[in-house]
Amino acid sequence: MAFPKDFVWGAATASYQIEGAANEDGKSRSVWDAYTEWPGKVFNGDSGLVACDHYHRMPEDVKLMKELGLQAYRFSVAWPRIIPGGTGAVNPKGLDFYSRLVDNLLEAGIEPWLTLYHWDLPEALQLKGGWMNPDIADAFAAYTHAVVGALGDRVNHWMTFNEPQCFLGLGTVDGVQAPGWKLSQADFVKSVHNSLVAHGKAVDALRAVGGNRFKIGYVPTTQAMVPDRHTAENIAAAKLAFFGASPAKPLHWTLTLFTDPVFLGRYADDLLPVIEKDLPAGWEGDMALISRPLDFFGINLYSGVRIGVDENGMPSRVKEAVGQPKTAIKWNVEPETLRWAPRFLYERYGKPIVITENGLSNTDWVHTDGKVHDAARIDFTKRYLLEYEKAAADGAELAAYFHWSLMDNFEWSHGYSERFGLVHVDYQTQKRTVKDSGHWYREVIESNGERLHRD
Ligand code: IFM
């Protein structure tokens, strides 16, 4: 079965990872501006101060997107550009940048898909407790109101949060991303609940402007659990491992903590006993707001592990094969990730699936012929997309695919050491070079995936 006729092909980025211009046109500091100043936290002391200088090169970058044949572009808005104080006055220059970006995209025939929050919280809000402070929900709603007021006439696709597991889990439990905190479970659970309330309030602010014209989604990430063999027993085990809570799984990597409230209006039965004591008083009253109807399930998928069954019939992780293929960042290459995760998510939540991110880091450089020959990226993406196509045959409704990333960029605590782009960026000169994968992806888009079935 092929990709649906109206399937959308795109690529994704995020504000802090590409924009640079960290202190320009009224933008304030974000938690990432602060975190990157913390010695030893980020590879090589790298930061997003300049990044890909996209803030100044945006028209040139939109031309590149057109050259790649993108039908849609997923980007995020930097909250500290729009409301530098976190709350209060709106900065017209910040809105103007995104308004020009949207106009350039539409002129190029590319549909803008806007993420409201991809981790760059205004530092002013972190100093008031960040996601631990319940007031953040109203602040996020006011920020959403400002963005949708300026762009809602031209942007139809919206996402509230990108990967809450990372900005809350890696950022405030493990302390390996901004803000670098290590909260107790009690504070973490309250932060998650506050973020869910913020999501609900943002959805209301969006619907008030765009009603059903808007297509709105929420974007977690997860590692896929892939059945080792395609037997009913293995498939059931993989599904249980994918959604189930377990003492072996850190709370912030339990997918349903984030997704059941948003899509089902409740905390999962196997999770509630673990977190109930830590939820804020009156949490039940928030569930209707948190679970406002959404239009799609956005999911960022990169790697997976294989699941079999143990002697008690319980899910068990299959030992990694010797020589298991890995990407440069050492994540498993597991193409079936894009078949089983979308299928399981569709079965549980019943929403059209959008792969909001998928891709790999690779050791790319410009070759002597001036081109970037990234055969591994083509092979990886081809294998993954062929499996994604199978999810459609399994019955899942697939709406879109966004490659991560449009261009090489700042990879958080790895600095600039990991390259994920379809376009190579020389950080010394800011020269962009479309990689072989970018040319190949154009053919995939033009053929609505049929190119995947040829060499
Ligand atoms: O670069 C990140 C992105 O910001 C969030 N998802 C995963 C990508 C690769 O690590």
Short mmCIF file of C-alpha atoms and ligand atoms in Angstrom, two decimals:
data_model
loop_
_atom_site.label_atom_id
_atom_site.label_comp_id
_atom_site.label_asym_id
_atom_site.label_seq_id
_atom_site.Cartn_x
_atom_site.Cartn_y
_atom_site.Cartn_z
CA MET A 1 0.00 0.00 0.00
CA ALA A 2 1.36 3.41 -0.97
CA PHE A 3 1.35 6.70 0.93
CA PRO A 4 -2.04 8.43 0.77
CA LYS A 5 -2.54 10.92 -2.08
CA ASP A 6 -2.71 13.91 0.27
CA PHE A 7 0.32 12.81 2.32
CA VAL A 8 2.61 15.72 3.29
CA TRP A 9 6.43 15.65 3.00
CA GLY A 10 8.57 18.12 4.89
CA ALA A 11 11.60 18.84 7.02
CA ALA A 12 11.94 20.27 10.52
CA THR A 13 14.13 22.59 12.61
CA ALA A 14 13.87 24.44 15.93
CA SER A 15 14.52 28.06 16.85
CA TYR A 16 17.48 27.78 19.24
CA GLN A 17 19.19 25.20 17.05
CA ILE A 18 19.36 27.34 13.89
CA GLU A 19 18.48 30.99 14.43
CA GLY A 20 21.46 32.55 16.20
CA ALA A 21 20.92 36.33 16.72
CA ALA A 22 20.61 35.45 20.37
CA ASN A 23 20.64 39.03 21.58
CA GLU A 24 19.03 40.88 18.68
CA ASP A 25 15.83 42.81 18.08
CA GLY A 26 14.69 42.63 21.68
CA LYS A 27 15.11 38.89 22.25
CA SER A 28 15.84 38.04 25.89
CA ARG A 29 17.90 35.15 27.25
CA SER A 30 16.44 31.69 27.21
CA VAL A 31 17.31 28.83 29.53
CA TRP A 32 19.56 27.52 26.74
CA ASP A 33 21.47 30.82 26.56
CA ALA A 34 22.11 30.38 30.27
CA TYR A 35 22.86 26.64 30.18
CA THR A 36 25.44 26.91 27.40
CA GLU A 37 27.44 29.33 29.59
CA TRP A 38 27.74 26.63 32.26
CA PRO A 39 31.29 25.24 31.90
CA GLY A 40 31.47 21.59 30.88
CA LYS A 41 27.79 21.15 30.07
CA VAL A 42 27.96 21.41 26.26
CA PHE A 43 30.51 19.82 23.94
CA ASN A 44 33.36 22.18 23.11
CA GLY A 45 31.62 25.05 24.93
CA ASP A 46 29.38 25.47 21.85
CA SER A 47 26.22 27.57 22.00
CA GLY A 48 23.37 28.87 19.83
CA LEU A 49 24.67 32.46 19.84
CA VAL A 50 25.23 32.29 16.06
CA ALA A 51 24.12 28.74 15.15
CA CYS A 52 23.22 28.65 11.42
CA ASP A 53 22.57 32.40 11.42
CA HIS A 54 19.14 31.57 10.05
CA TYR A 55 17.71 34.75 11.59
CA HIS A 56 19.68 36.74 9.02
CA ARG A 57 19.67 34.17 6.20
CA MET A 58 16.03 33.15 6.32
CA PRO A 59 15.11 34.08 2.70
CA GLU A 60 18.13 32.10 1.40
CA ASP A 61 17.10 29.13 3.57
CA VAL A 62 13.54 29.21 2.26
CA LYS A 63 14.97 29.10 -1.28
CA LEU A 64 16.87 25.95 -0.27
CA MET A 65 13.64 24.41 1.03
CA LYS A 66 12.07 25.12 -2.34
CA GLU A 67 15.05 23.54 -4.09
CA LEU A 68 14.48 20.41 -1.98
CA GLY A 69 10.84 20.39 -3.07
CA LEU A 70 9.51 20.53 0.51
CA GLN A 71 5.74 20.68 0.77
CA ALA A 72 5.84 21.73 4.43
CA TYR A 73 8.33 23.15 6.89
CA ARG A 74 8.14 22.57 10.63
CA PHE A 75 9.82 25.28 12.70
CA SER A 76 9.49 26.59 16.23
CA VAL A 77 8.97 30.07 17.60
CA ALA A 78 11.33 31.37 20.30
CA TRP A 79 9.22 32.55 23.23
CA PRO A 80 11.98 35.00 24.38
CA ARG A 81 11.70 36.82 21.04
CA ILE A 82 7.94 37.30 21.43
CA ILE A 83 7.53 38.04 25.15
CA PRO A 84 11.04 38.75 26.39
CA GLY A 85 9.97 38.99 30.02
CA GLY A 86 8.14 35.66 29.81
CA THR A 87 4.96 37.54 30.72
CA GLY A 88 3.90 41.07 29.85
CA ALA A 89 4.89 43.17 26.87
CA VAL A 90 4.95 41.66 23.39
CA ASN A 91 7.95 42.42 21.16
CA PRO A 92 6.71 43.38 17.65
CA LYS A 93 10.15 42.77 16.11
CA GLY A 94 10.08 39.14 17.24
CA LEU A 95 6.66 38.58 15.68
CA ASP A 96 7.81 40.35 12.53
CA PHE A 97 10.61 37.81 11.94
CA TYR A 98 8.19 34.87 11.99
CA SER A 99 5.65 36.78 9.94
CA ARG A 100 8.26 37.29 7.23
CA LEU A 101 9.25 33.63 7.45
CA VAL A 102 5.63 32.58 6.95
CA ASP A 103 5.23 34.94 3.98
CA ASN A 104 8.41 33.61 2.37
CA LEU A 105 7.23 30.03 2.87
CA LEU A 106 3.80 30.65 1.41
CA GLU A 107 5.30 32.46 -1.58
CA ALA A 108 7.50 29.39 -2.15
CA GLY A 109 4.44 27.12 -1.96
CA ILE A 110 5.55 25.59 1.36
CA GLU A 111 3.03 25.06 4.16
CA PRO A 112 4.20 26.37 7.56
CA TRP A 113 3.83 23.95 10.52
CA LEU A 114 4.48 25.90 13.70
CA THR A 115 5.68 24.51 17.05
CA LEU A 116 5.07 26.90 19.92
CA TYR A 117 7.66 25.46 22.29
CA HIS A 118 10.87 23.63 21.44
CA TRP A 119 12.69 24.15 24.75
CA ASP A 120 13.83 27.80 24.76
CA LEU A 121 11.98 29.04 27.82
CA PRO A 122 12.58 32.71 28.72
CA GLU A 123 15.11 32.71 31.56
CA ALA A 124 12.85 35.16 33.43
CA LEU A 125 10.28 32.37 33.83
CA GLN A 126 12.87 29.81 34.91
CA LEU A 127 13.86 32.19 37.69
CA LYS A 128 10.25 31.98 38.90
CA GLY A 129 10.36 28.16 39.01
CA GLY A 130 9.88 27.34 35.33
CA TRP A 131 7.46 24.45 34.75
CA MET A 132 7.23 23.85 38.51
CA ASN A 133 5.30 27.09 38.90
CA PRO A 134 1.60 26.64 38.01
CA ASP A 135 1.43 30.26 36.77
CA ILE A 136 3.37 29.12 33.72
CA ALA A 137 0.17 27.79 32.15
CA ASP A 138 -1.33 31.29 31.90
CA ALA A 139 2.00 32.67 30.67
CA PHE A 140 2.08 30.05 27.91
CA ALA A 141 -1.52 30.83 26.97
CA ALA A 142 -0.71 34.56 26.71
CA TYR A 143 2.35 33.79 24.57
CA THR A 144 0.23 31.54 22.33
CA HIS A 145 -2.37 34.31 22.05
CA ALA A 146 0.32 36.73 20.84
CA VAL A 147 1.68 34.29 18.24
CA VAL A 148 -1.67 33.17 16.89
CA GLY A 149 -2.90 36.78 16.78
CA ALA A 150 -0.03 37.66 14.45
CA LEU A 151 0.23 34.48 12.35
CA GLY A 152 -3.12 32.72 12.61
CA ASP A 153 -4.38 34.26 9.38
CA ARG A 154 -1.68 32.33 7.44
CA VAL A 155 -0.61 29.35 9.58
CA ASN A 156 -3.01 26.41 9.73
CA HIS A 157 -0.85 23.72 11.39
CA TRP A 158 0.10 24.11 15.04
CA MET A 159 1.93 22.06 17.65
CA THR A 160 2.09 23.03 21.32
CA PHE A 161 5.07 21.18 22.84
CA ASN A 162 8.03 19.36 21.37
CA GLU A 163 9.28 16.38 23.39
CA PRO A 164 8.12 17.16 26.94
CA GLN A 165 10.17 14.14 28.01
CA CYS A 166 13.30 16.10 27.16
CA PHE A 167 12.65 19.59 28.47
CA LEU A 168 11.13 18.17 31.65
CA GLY A 169 12.93 14.81 31.99
CA LEU A 170 16.42 15.45 30.60
CA GLY A 171 16.20 19.11 31.66
CA THR A 172 14.79 18.94 35.19
CA VAL A 173 15.29 15.34 36.37
CA ASP A 174 18.52 14.13 34.78
CA GLY A 175 19.96 17.66 34.58
CA VAL A 176 21.70 17.00 31.25
CA GLN A 177 19.85 19.68 29.31
CA ALA A 178 18.67 23.20 30.21
CA PRO A 179 17.93 24.24 32.88
CA GLY A 180 20.15 21.49 34.34
CA TRP A 181 18.00 20.91 37.43
CA LYS A 182 17.57 17.64 39.33
CA LEU A 183 14.06 17.70 40.78
CA SER A 184 12.44 15.20 43.10
CA GLN A 185 9.68 12.99 41.68
CA ALA A 186 7.11 15.15 43.51
CA ASP A 187 8.29 18.34 41.79
CA PHE A 188 8.69 16.63 38.44
CA VAL A 189 5.14 15.26 38.48
CA LYS A 190 3.78 18.72 39.31
CA SER A 191 5.82 20.18 36.45
CA VAL A 192 4.40 17.63 34.02
CA HIS A 193 0.86 18.43 35.14
CA ASN A 194 1.50 22.17 34.80
CA SER A 195 2.79 21.61 31.26
CA LEU A 196 -0.34 19.64 30.40
CA VAL A 197 -2.56 22.44 31.69
CA ALA A 198 -0.48 24.90 29.65
CA HIS A 199 -1.02 22.70 26.59
CA GLY A 200 -4.81 22.73 27.13
CA LYS A 201 -4.91 26.51 27.58
CA ALA A 202 -2.85 26.97 24.42
CA VAL A 203 -5.25 24.75 22.45
CA ASP A 204 -8.14 26.93 23.63
CA ALA A 205 -6.26 30.07 22.59
CA LEU A 206 -5.62 28.56 19.15
CA ARG A 207 -9.18 27.32 18.59
CA ALA A 208 -10.55 30.73 19.60
CA VAL A 209 -8.82 32.14 16.52
CA GLY A 210 -8.78 29.28 14.02
CA GLY A 211 -11.59 26.94 15.05
CA ASN A 212 -11.59 23.81 12.90
CA ARG A 213 -9.48 25.45 10.19
CA PHE A 214 -6.52 24.79 12.45
CA LYS A 215 -4.94 21.34 12.62
CA ILE A 216 -3.44 21.06 16.09
CA GLY A 217 -1.13 18.39 17.50
CA TYR A 218 1.08 17.51 20.45
CA VAL A 219 4.61 16.12 19.90
CA PRO A 220 6.21 13.66 22.31
CA THR A 221 9.13 11.41 21.48
CA THR A 222 9.76 7.79 22.32
CA GLN A 223 11.93 4.83 21.59
CA ALA A 224 9.97 2.24 19.62
CA MET A 225 9.42 -1.28 20.94
CA VAL A 226 9.60 -3.56 17.93
CA PRO A 227 8.33 -7.15 18.06
CA ASP A 228 11.33 -9.37 17.48
CA ARG A 229 9.20 -11.80 15.50
CA HIS A 230 5.88 -10.94 13.91
CA THR A 231 3.86 -13.36 16.04
CA ALA A 232 0.73 -12.31 17.92
CA GLU A 233 2.56 -13.03 21.17
CA ASN A 234 5.56 -10.85 20.31
CA ILE A 235 3.40 -8.03 18.99
CA ALA A 236 1.37 -7.98 22.20
CA ALA A 237 4.58 -7.99 24.27
CA ALA A 238 6.06 -5.10 22.28
CA LYS A 239 2.86 -3.09 22.71
CA LEU A 240 2.85 -3.71 26.45
CA ALA A 241 6.50 -2.68 26.73
CA PHE A 242 5.75 0.43 24.65
CA PHE A 243 2.87 1.77 26.76
CA GLY A 244 3.28 0.09 30.12
CA ALA A 245 4.63 1.68 33.29
CA SER A 246 7.35 -0.33 34.98
CA PRO A 247 9.79 0.21 37.85
CA ALA A 248 12.53 -0.52 35.29
CA LYS A 249 11.52 2.52 33.24
CA PRO A 250 12.23 6.06 34.49
CA LEU A 251 8.99 7.96 34.94
CA HIS A 252 9.93 10.54 32.32
CA TRP A 253 10.39 7.83 29.71
CA THR A 254 6.92 6.44 30.35
CA LEU A 255 5.10 7.67 27.26
CA THR A 256 1.58 7.50 28.68
CA LEU A 257 2.47 10.00 31.42
CA PHE A 258 2.26 12.65 28.71
CA THR A 259 0.00 11.16 26.08
CA ASP A 260 -2.92 9.55 27.95
CA PRO A 261 -3.95 12.83 29.64
CA VAL A 262 -3.79 14.72 26.33
CA PHE A 263 -5.50 12.14 24.12
CA LEU A 264 -7.62 10.13 26.58
CA GLY A 265 -8.27 12.64 29.37
CA ARG A 266 -6.81 10.48 32.17
CA TYR A 267 -3.60 9.23 33.69
CA ALA A 268 -3.02 5.57 32.82
CA ASP A 269 -4.28 3.01 35.36
CA ASP A 270 -0.84 1.48 35.86
CA LEU A 271 0.73 4.91 36.39
CA LEU A 272 -1.77 6.71 38.61
CA PRO A 273 -0.86 4.79 41.79
CA VAL A 274 2.77 5.84 41.27
CA ILE A 275 2.10 9.57 40.74
CA GLU A 276 -1.20 10.40 42.45
CA LYS A 277 0.36 11.53 45.70
CA ASP A 278 2.49 14.04 43.78
CA LEU A 279 -0.20 15.55 41.55
CA PRO A 280 -1.39 19.04 42.49
CA ALA A 281 -4.61 19.22 44.52
CA GLY A 282 -7.67 19.31 42.29
CA TRP A 283 -5.86 17.75 39.32
CA GLU A 284 -8.97 15.81 38.23
CA GLY A 285 -10.66 19.13 37.46
CA ASP A 286 -7.99 19.92 34.87
CA MET A 287 -8.45 16.81 32.75
CA ALA A 288 -11.19 18.22 30.50
CA LEU A 289 -8.98 21.19 29.62
CA ILE A 290 -5.90 19.00 29.09
CA SER A 291 -7.75 16.71 26.69
CA ARG A 292 -9.28 19.22 24.30
CA PRO A 293 -9.73 17.41 20.96
CA LEU A 294 -6.65 17.43 18.73
CA ASP A 295 -6.30 16.76 15.02
CA PHE A 296 -3.12 14.69 14.85
CA PHE A 297 -0.59 12.79 16.92
CA GLY A 298 2.90 14.17 16.26
CA ILE A 299 5.71 11.81 17.14
CA ASN A 300 9.49 12.10 16.94
CA LEU A 301 11.01 8.69 16.22
CA TYR A 302 14.66 7.80 15.78
CA SER A 303 15.45 4.40 17.23
CA GLY A 304 13.96 1.27 18.65
CA VAL A 305 14.72 -1.90 20.52
CA ARG A 306 13.50 -5.42 19.81
CA ILE A 307 11.13 -7.13 22.21
CA GLY A 308 10.47 -10.83 22.70
CA VAL A 309 8.85 -12.77 25.56
CA ASP A 310 10.52 -14.35 28.56
CA GLU A 311 9.73 -17.72 30.14
CA ASN A 312 6.81 -16.12 32.04
CA GLY A 313 5.32 -14.74 28.86
CA MET A 314 6.35 -11.18 29.82
CA PRO A 315 8.00 -8.65 27.45
CA SER A 316 11.75 -8.95 27.42
CA ARG A 317 14.35 -6.91 25.59
CA VAL A 318 16.27 -8.92 23.02
CA LYS A 319 20.02 -8.68 23.49
CA GLU A 320 21.59 -6.42 20.91
CA ALA A 321 23.27 -8.27 18.04
CA VAL A 322 27.02 -8.01 17.77
CA GLY A 323 27.76 -5.25 15.29
CA GLN A 324 24.29 -3.70 15.59
CA PRO A 325 24.21 -0.74 13.14
CA LYS A 326 24.37 2.65 14.91
CA THR A 327 24.28 6.24 13.76
CA ALA A 328 27.15 8.63 14.56
CA ILE A 329 25.46 9.61 17.84
CA LYS A 330 25.31 5.86 18.65
CA TRP A 331 21.56 5.41 18.38
CA ASN A 332 20.29 2.06 17.07
CA VAL A 333 19.36 1.87 13.43
CA GLU A 334 16.03 0.06 13.70
CA PRO A 335 13.87 0.78 10.62
CA GLU A 336 10.84 -1.08 11.99
CA THR A 337 10.57 1.80 14.49
CA LEU A 338 8.49 3.61 11.85
CA ARG A 339 6.13 0.70 11.40
CA TRP A 340 5.32 -0.37 14.95
CA ALA A 341 5.29 2.92 16.86
CA PRO A 342 2.80 4.59 14.47
CA ARG A 343 0.66 1.45 14.43
CA PHE A 344 0.55 1.15 18.23
CA LEU A 345 -0.13 4.87 18.64
CA TYR A 346 -2.94 4.80 16.11
CA GLU A 347 -4.51 1.77 17.77
CA ARG A 348 -4.48 3.43 21.20
CA TYR A 349 -5.31 7.05 20.31
CA GLY A 350 -7.05 6.88 16.92
CA LYS A 351 -5.51 10.09 15.58
CA PRO A 352 -3.76 10.57 12.21
CA ILE A 353 -0.03 10.09 12.68
CA VAL A 354 2.50 12.74 11.75
CA ILE A 355 6.17 11.82 12.02
CA THR A 356 7.28 15.25 13.17
CA GLU A 357 10.96 14.20 13.31
CA ASN A 358 13.04 11.30 12.03
CA GLY A 359 16.61 11.22 10.78
CA LEU A 360 20.17 10.45 11.74
CA SER A 361 23.43 12.07 12.63
CA ASN A 362 26.25 11.21 10.29
CA THR A 363 29.89 12.20 9.85
CA ASP A 364 29.33 14.40 6.79
CA TRP A 365 31.84 16.70 5.16
CA VAL A 366 32.18 18.43 1.79
CA HIS A 367 34.11 16.12 -0.55
CA THR A 368 36.78 17.18 -3.05
CA ASP A 369 34.12 17.45 -5.77
CA GLY A 370 32.26 20.04 -3.69
CA LYS A 371 29.40 17.66 -2.87
CA VAL A 372 28.35 15.90 0.32
CA HIS A 373 28.03 12.15 -0.31
CA ASP A 374 25.93 10.94 2.63
CA ALA A 375 24.94 7.49 1.42
CA ALA A 376 24.19 6.38 4.97
CA ARG A 377 21.46 9.03 5.34
CA ILE A 378 19.80 7.91 2.11
CA ASP A 379 19.92 4.26 3.15
CA PHE A 380 18.62 4.98 6.67
CA THR A 381 15.75 7.15 5.47
CA LYS A 382 14.80 4.71 2.72
CA ARG A 383 14.66 1.79 5.15
CA TYR A 384 12.64 3.76 7.69
CA LEU A 385 10.18 5.15 5.14
CA LEU A 386 9.57 1.72 3.63
CA GLU A 387 8.54 0.55 7.10
CA TYR A 388 6.38 3.66 7.63
CA GLU A 389 4.54 2.75 4.46
CA LYS A 390 3.81 -0.65 5.99
CA ALA A 391 2.11 1.03 8.96
CA ALA A 392 -0.45 2.31 6.43
CA ALA A 393 -0.97 -1.23 5.18
CA ASP A 394 -1.45 -2.28 8.85
CA GLY A 395 -4.35 0.18 9.02
CA ALA A 396 -2.80 3.29 10.62
CA GLU A 397 -3.80 6.67 9.19
CA LEU A 398 -0.60 8.42 8.11
CA ALA A 399 -0.72 12.14 7.43
CA ALA A 400 2.85 13.41 7.09
CA TYR A 401 6.60 12.90 7.48
CA PHE A 402 9.14 15.55 8.48
CA HIS A 403 12.82 14.75 8.17
CA TRP A 404 15.04 15.96 11.00
CA SER A 405 16.62 18.13 10.01
CA LEU A 406 16.51 20.58 7.16
CA MET A 407 20.11 21.55 7.88
CA ASP A 408 22.96 20.70 10.25
CA ASN A 409 22.51 22.60 13.49
CA PHE A 410 23.20 22.94 17.22
CA GLU A 411 22.57 19.50 18.70
CA TRP A 412 22.02 20.58 22.34
CA SER A 413 24.61 19.12 24.73
CA HIS A 414 26.50 17.67 21.73
CA GLY A 415 27.05 21.19 20.36
CA TYR A 416 27.87 21.14 16.65
CA SER A 417 29.50 17.70 16.74
CA GLU A 418 26.47 15.85 15.33
CA ARG A 419 25.18 16.57 11.82
CA PHE A 420 21.53 15.73 11.14
CA GLY A 421 20.84 17.89 8.08
CA LEU A 422 19.75 17.28 4.50
CA VAL A 423 21.81 20.42 3.93
CA HIS A 424 25.41 20.72 5.12
CA VAL A 425 26.36 23.89 7.00
CA ASP A 426 29.94 25.10 7.16
CA TYR A 427 29.88 26.90 10.50
CA GLN A 428 32.97 28.97 9.63
CA THR A 429 31.50 30.49 6.46
CA GLN A 430 27.78 29.65 6.85
CA LYS A 431 27.91 28.15 3.35
CA ARG A 432 25.05 25.72 2.73
CA THR A 433 25.54 22.64 0.50
CA VAL A 434 22.63 20.36 -0.33
CA LYS A 435 23.75 16.82 0.51
CA ASP A 436 23.11 13.84 -1.80
CA SER A 437 20.30 12.91 0.60
CA GLY A 438 18.64 16.28 -0.02
CA HIS A 439 18.61 15.67 -3.80
CA TRP A 440 17.32 12.12 -3.24
CA TYR A 441 14.61 13.32 -0.81
CA ARG A 442 13.35 15.70 -3.48
CA GLU A 443 12.71 12.70 -5.74
CA VAL A 444 10.95 10.87 -2.90
CA ILE A 445 8.66 13.86 -2.42
CA GLU A 446 7.99 14.32 -6.14
CA SER A 447 7.00 10.66 -6.47
CA ASN A 448 5.00 10.60 -3.17
CA GLY A 449 7.29 7.80 -1.98
CA GLU A 450 7.33 5.68 -5.13
CA ARG A 451 11.07 6.49 -5.48
CA LEU A 452 11.68 4.39 -2.37
CA HIS A 453 10.96 1.27 -4.38
CA ARG A 454 13.74 1.97 -6.87
CA ASP A 455 17.52 1.80 -6.32
O1 IFM B 1 17.88 17.84 17.61
C1 IFM B 1 16.90 17.14 18.30
C2 IFM B 1 15.59 17.90 18.31
O2 IFM B 1 15.73 19.18 18.84
C3 IFM B 1 14.59 17.17 19.16
N1 IFM B 1 14.46 15.80 18.74
C4 IFM B 1 15.67 15.03 18.54
C5 IFM B 1 16.64 15.79 17.66
C6 IFM B 1 17.93 14.96 17.49
O3 IFM B 1 18.51 14.71 18.75
#
